[in-house]
Short mmCIF file of C-alpha atoms and ligand atoms in Angstrom, two decimals:
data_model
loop_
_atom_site.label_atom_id
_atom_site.label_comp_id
_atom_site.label_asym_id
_atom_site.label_seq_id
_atom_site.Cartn_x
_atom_site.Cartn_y
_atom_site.Cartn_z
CA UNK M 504 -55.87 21.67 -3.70
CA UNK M 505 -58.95 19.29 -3.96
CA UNK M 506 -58.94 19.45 -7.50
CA UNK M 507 -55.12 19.16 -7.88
CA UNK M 508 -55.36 15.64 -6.30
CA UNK M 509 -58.42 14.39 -7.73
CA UNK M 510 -56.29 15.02 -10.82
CA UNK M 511 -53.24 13.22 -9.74
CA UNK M 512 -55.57 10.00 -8.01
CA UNK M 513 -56.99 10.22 -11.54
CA UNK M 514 -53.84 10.56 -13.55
CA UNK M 515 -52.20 7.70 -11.53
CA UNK M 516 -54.68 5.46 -12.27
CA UNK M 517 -55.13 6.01 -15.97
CA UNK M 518 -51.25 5.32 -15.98
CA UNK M 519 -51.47 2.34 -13.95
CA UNK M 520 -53.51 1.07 -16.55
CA UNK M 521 -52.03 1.41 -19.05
CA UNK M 522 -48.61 -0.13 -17.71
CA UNK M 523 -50.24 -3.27 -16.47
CA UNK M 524 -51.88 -4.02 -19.48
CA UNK M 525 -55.33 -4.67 -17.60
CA UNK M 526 -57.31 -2.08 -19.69
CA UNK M 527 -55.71 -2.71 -22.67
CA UNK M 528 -56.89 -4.58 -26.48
CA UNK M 529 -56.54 -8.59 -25.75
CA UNK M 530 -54.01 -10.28 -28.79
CA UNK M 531 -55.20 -13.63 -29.36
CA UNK M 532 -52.50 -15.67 -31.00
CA UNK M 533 -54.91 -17.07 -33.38
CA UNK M 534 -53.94 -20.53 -34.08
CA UNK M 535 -50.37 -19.62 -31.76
CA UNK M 536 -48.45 -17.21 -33.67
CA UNK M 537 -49.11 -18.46 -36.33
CA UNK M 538 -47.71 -16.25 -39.48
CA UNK M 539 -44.76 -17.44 -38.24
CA UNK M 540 -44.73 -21.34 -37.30
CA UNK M 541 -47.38 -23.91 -38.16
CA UNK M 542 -50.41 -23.34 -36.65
CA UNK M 543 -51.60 -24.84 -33.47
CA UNK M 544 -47.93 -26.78 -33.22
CA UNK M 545 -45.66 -26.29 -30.03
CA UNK M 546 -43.20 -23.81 -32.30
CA UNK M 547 -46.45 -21.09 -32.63
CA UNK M 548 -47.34 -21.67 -28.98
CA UNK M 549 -44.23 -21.01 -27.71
CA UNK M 550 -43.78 -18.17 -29.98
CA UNK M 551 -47.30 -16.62 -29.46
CA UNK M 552 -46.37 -16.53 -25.30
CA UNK M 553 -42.53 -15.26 -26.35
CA UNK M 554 -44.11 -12.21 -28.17
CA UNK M 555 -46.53 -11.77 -25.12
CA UNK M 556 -49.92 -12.50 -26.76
CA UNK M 557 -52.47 -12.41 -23.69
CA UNK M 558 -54.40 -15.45 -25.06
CA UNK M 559 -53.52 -18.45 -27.57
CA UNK M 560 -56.02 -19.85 -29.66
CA UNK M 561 -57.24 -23.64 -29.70
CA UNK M 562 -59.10 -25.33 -32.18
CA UNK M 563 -60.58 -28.06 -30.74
CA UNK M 564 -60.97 -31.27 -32.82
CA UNK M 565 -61.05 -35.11 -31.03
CA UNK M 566 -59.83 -38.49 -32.34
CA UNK M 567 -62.20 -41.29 -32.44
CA UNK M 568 -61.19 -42.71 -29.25
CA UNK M 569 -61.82 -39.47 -27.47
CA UNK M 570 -58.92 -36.95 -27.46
CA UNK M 571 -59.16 -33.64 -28.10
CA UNK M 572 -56.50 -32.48 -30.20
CA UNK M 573 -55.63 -28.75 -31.39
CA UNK M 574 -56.57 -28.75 -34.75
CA UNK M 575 -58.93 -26.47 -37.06
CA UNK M 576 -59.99 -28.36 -39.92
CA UNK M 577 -61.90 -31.36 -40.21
CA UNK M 578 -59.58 -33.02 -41.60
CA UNK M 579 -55.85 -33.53 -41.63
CA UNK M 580 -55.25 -33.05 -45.20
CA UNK M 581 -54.15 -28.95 -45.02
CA UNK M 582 -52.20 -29.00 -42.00
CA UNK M 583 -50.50 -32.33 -41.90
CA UNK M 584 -48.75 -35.24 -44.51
CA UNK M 585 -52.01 -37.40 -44.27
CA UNK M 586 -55.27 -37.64 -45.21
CA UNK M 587 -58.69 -38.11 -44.03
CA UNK M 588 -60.83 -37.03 -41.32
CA UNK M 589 -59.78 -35.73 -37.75
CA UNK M 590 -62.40 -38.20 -36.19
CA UNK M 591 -61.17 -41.24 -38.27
CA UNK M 592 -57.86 -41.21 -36.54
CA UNK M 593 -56.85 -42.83 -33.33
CA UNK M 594 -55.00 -40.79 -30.73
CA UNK M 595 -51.75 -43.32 -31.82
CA UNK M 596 -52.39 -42.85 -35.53
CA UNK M 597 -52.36 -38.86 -35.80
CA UNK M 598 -49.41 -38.77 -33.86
CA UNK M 599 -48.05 -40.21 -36.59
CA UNK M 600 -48.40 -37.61 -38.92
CA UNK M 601 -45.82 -34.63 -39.53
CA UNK M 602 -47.99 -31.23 -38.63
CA UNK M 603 -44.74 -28.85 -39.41
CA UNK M 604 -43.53 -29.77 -43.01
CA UNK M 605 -46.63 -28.46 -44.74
CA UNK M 606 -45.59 -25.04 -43.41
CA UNK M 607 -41.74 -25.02 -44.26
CA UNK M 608 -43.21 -25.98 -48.24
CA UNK M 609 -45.59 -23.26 -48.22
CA UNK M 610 -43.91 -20.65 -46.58
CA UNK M 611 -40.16 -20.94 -47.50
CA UNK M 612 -38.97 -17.96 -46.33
CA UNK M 613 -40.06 -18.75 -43.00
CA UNK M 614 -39.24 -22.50 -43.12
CA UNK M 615 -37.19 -23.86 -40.17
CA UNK M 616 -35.71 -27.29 -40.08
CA UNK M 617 -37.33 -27.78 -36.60
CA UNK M 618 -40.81 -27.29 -37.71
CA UNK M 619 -40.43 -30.89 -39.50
CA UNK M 620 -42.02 -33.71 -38.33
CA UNK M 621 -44.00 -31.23 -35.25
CA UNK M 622 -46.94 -33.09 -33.66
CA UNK M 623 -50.42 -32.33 -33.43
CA UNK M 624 -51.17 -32.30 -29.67
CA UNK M 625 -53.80 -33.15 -27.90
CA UNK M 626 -54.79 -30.08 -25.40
CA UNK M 627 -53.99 -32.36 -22.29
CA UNK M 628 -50.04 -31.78 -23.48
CA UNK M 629 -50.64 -27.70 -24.01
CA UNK M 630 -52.07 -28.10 -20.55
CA UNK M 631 -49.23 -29.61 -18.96
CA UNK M 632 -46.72 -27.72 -20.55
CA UNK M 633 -48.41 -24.05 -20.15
CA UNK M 634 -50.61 -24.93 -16.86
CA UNK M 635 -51.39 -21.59 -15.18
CA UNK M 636 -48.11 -19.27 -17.18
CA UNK M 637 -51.02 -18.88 -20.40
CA UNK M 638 -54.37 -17.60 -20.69
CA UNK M 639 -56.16 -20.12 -23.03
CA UNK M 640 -58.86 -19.28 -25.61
CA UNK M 641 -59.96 -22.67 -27.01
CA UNK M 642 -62.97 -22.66 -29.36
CA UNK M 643 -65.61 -25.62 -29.74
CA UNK M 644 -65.58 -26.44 -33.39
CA UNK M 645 -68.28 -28.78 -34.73
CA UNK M 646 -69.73 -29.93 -31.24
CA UNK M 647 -72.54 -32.05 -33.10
CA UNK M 648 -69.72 -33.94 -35.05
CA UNK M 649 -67.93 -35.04 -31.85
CA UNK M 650 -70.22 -35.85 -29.54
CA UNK M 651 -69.16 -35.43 -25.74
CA UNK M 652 -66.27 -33.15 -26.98
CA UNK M 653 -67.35 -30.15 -24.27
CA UNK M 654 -67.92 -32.83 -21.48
CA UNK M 655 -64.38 -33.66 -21.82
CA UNK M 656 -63.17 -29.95 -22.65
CA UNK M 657 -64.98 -29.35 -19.01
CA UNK M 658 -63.19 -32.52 -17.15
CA UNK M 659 -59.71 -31.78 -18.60
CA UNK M 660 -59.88 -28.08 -17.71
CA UNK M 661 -60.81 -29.29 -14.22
CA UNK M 662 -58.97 -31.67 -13.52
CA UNK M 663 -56.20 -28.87 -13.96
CA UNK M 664 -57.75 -26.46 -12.25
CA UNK M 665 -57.97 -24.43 -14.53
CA UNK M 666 -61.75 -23.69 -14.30
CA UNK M 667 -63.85 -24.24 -11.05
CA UNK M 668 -67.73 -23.35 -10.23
CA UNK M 669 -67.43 -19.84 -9.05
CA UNK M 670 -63.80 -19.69 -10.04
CA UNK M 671 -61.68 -16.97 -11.01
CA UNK M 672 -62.60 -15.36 -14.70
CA UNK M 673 -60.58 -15.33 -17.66
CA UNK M 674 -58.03 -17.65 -17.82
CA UNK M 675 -60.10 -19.49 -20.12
CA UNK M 676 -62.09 -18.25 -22.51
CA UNK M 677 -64.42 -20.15 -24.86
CA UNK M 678 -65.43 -19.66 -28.29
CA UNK M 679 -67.99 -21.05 -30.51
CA UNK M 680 -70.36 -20.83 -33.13
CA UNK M 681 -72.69 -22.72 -31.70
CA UNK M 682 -75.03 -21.10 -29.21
CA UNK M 683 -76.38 -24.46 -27.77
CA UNK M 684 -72.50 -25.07 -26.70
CA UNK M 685 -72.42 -21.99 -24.86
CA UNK M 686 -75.52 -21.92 -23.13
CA UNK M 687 -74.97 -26.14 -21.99
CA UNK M 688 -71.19 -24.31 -20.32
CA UNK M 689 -73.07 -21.55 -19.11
CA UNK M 690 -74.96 -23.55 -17.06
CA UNK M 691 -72.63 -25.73 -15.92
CA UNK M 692 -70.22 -23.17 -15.22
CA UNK M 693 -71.28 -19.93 -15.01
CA UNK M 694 -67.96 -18.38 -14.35
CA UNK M 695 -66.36 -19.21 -17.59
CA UNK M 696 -66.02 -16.33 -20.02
CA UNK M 697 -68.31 -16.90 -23.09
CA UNK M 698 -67.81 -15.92 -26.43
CA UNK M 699 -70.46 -16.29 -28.76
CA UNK M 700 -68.90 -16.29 -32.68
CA UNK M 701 -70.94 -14.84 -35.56
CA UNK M 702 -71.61 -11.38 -37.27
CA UNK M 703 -74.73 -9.84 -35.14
CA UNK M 704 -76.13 -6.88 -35.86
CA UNK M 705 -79.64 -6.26 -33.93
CA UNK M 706 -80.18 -5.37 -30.19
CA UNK M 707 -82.73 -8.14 -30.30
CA UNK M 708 -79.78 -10.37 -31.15
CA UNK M 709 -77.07 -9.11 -29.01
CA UNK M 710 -79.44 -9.05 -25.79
CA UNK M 711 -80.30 -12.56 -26.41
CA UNK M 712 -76.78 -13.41 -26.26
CA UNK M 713 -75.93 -11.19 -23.69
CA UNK M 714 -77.79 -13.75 -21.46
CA UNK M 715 -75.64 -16.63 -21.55
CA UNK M 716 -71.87 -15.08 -23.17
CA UNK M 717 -69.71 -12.17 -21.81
CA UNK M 718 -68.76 -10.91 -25.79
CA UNK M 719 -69.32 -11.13 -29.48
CA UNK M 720 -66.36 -12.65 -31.92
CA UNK M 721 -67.62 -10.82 -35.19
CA UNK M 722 -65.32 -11.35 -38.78
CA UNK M 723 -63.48 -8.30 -39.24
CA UNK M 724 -64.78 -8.01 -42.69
CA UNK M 725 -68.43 -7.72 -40.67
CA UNK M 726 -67.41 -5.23 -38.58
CA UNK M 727 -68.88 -1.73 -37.67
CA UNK M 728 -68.06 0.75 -35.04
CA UNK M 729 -71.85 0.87 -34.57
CA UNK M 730 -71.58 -2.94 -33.71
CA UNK M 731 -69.06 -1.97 -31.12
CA UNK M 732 -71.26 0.44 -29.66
CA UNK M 733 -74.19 -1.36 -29.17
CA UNK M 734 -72.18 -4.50 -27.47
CA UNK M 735 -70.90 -2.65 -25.25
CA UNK M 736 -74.17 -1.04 -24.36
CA UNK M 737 -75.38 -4.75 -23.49
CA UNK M 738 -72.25 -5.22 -21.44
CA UNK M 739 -70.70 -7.22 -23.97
CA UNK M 740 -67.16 -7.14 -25.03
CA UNK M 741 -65.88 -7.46 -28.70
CA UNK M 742 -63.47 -9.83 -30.16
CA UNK M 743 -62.72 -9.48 -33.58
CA UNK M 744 -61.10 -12.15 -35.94
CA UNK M 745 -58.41 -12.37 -38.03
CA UNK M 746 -56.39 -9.12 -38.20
CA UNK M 747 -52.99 -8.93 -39.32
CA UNK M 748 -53.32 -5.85 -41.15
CA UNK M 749 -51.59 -2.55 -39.49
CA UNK M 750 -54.43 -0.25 -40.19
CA UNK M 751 -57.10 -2.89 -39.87
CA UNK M 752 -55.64 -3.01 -36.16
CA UNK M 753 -55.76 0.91 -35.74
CA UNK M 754 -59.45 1.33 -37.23
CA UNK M 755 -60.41 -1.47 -34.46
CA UNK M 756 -58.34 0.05 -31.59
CA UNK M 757 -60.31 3.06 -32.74
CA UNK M 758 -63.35 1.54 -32.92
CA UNK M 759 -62.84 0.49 -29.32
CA UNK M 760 -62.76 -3.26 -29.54
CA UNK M 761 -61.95 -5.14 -26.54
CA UNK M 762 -59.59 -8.13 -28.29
CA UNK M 763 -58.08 -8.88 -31.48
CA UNK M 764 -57.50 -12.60 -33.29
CA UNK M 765 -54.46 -12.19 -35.19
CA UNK M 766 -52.17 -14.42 -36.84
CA UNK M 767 -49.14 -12.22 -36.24
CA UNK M 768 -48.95 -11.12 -32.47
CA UNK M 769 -45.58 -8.55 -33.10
CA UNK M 770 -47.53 -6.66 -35.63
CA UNK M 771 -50.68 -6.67 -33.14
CA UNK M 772 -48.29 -5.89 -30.12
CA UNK M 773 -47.04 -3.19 -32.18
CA UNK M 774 -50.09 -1.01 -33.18
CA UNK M 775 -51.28 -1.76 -29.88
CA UNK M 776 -48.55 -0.41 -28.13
CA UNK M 777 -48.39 2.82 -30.42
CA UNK M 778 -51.82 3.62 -29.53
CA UNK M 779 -51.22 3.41 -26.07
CA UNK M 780 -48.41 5.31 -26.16
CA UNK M 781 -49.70 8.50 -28.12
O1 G3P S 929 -62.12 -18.23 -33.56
C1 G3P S 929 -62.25 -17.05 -34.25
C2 G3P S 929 -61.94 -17.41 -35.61
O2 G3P S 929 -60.78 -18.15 -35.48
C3 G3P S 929 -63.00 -18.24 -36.25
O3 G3P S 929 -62.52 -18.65 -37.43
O4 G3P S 929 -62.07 -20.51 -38.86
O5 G3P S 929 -60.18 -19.31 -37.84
O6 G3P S 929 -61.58 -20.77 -36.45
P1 G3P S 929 -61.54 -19.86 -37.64
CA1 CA S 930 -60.81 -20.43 -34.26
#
């Protein structure tokens, strides 16, 4: 009888798990959803948290009087109908620009009349359109090129509450290269979940950054189950950028990774939910 509801207790609680989603592969709408709408524009937010992605993506860039826009290049030329440098642009001069038509020329079978003319947006307007309904994943691009960018990052997630000293983990996560970045958040807010970005491969190197980040964003193309492994020995989880690819997905779900970047959050919901469903 014992052993009958050990089994059920346990039974129960794999289920519950797997139904809530808490044990489950993050989808990080890389960009938003961004296969499908220009990236980091309202159309691939919305559709990134429509297709249930657990975390969008932000590039952060900042204008030259301060405000930090969504953007991933350093300059506007790709993503936008101007040219020039992110940090050469007032806050009133790359609003200006049209961040959607690019998209509708390069991709016409996915083109939509409302993508023209979309904004870039500076992550004060994500905030106060998604406060608290999103989990936010913002990465600090080129920290050294705009200086006092992670000061700010800190006040505006702040002044939303969206971070606090000892606060609740998770619903912001932050990504960089750069593992001075990290370590200045770290110890300013120790609560905030880290992710350092790079390929690692040593336990030297993945202990060292086990002291200051929660996980490791590796490039898929980098990527070993043996890597997985050995992160997770150090308590580390493992992100893993950009997957679109059906069985890319499945060798990573195999591989036990702990969240996936991907440009196309159906596909990733999809595989996902297969798995969990064998
Ligand atoms: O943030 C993970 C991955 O997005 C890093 O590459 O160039 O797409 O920002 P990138
Ligand atoms: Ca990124």
């Amino acid at each position: 009888m014992r052993y009958i509801l050990l089994f059920l207790i346990f039974s129960l609680t794999a289920c519950s798990a797997t139904v809530d989603g808490a044990n489950s592969v993050k989808i990080i709408a890389h960009r938003g959803d961004s296969s499908y709408a220009p990236e980091h524009t309202l159309a691939a937010y919305e559709l990134a948290k429509e297709q249930g992605a657990d975390y969008i993506e932000l590039d952060l860039g900042m204008t030259k009087d301060g405000q930090l826009i969504a953007i991933h290049d350093d300059t506007v030329d790709r993503t936008t109908n101007g040219h020039g440098r992110v940090n050469s642009f007032s806050l009133l001069e790359i609003k200006k620009l049209d961040a959607g038509s690019w998209f509708n020329e390069k991709f016409p079978d996915k083109a939509k009349e409302s993508y023209s003319g979309m904004k870039i947006l500076t992550i004060e307007e994500v905030i106060n359109k998604y406060g608290s309904s999103i989990n936010y994943y913002i990465e600090i691009k080129k920290p050294n090129e705009y200086p006092g960018m992670i000061d700010e990052l800190l006040r505006v997630l702040k002044s939303h509450k969206l971070i606090s000293y000892g606060g609740t983990r998770g619903k912001v996560i932050i990504e960089s290269f750069n593992s001075d970045s990290l370590k200045y958040i770290h110890n300013k807010y120790p609560n905030i979940l880290l992710i350092q970005l790079g390929n690692f491969s040593t336990k030297e190197q993945l202990l060292e950054i086990a002291a200051y980040a929660d996980g490791v964003g590796p490039s898929f193309s980098k990527m070993t189950k043996e890597l997985v492994e050995e992160a997770h020995k150090k308590g580390l989880i493992v992100h893993c950028w950009t997957i679109d690819q059906q069985d890319d997905l499945k060798k990573l779900l195999e591989w036990d990774v702990d969240g996936v970047f991907t440009n196309n959050v159906r596909v990733a919901k999809k595989v996902i939910m297969g798995v969990n469903n064998l």
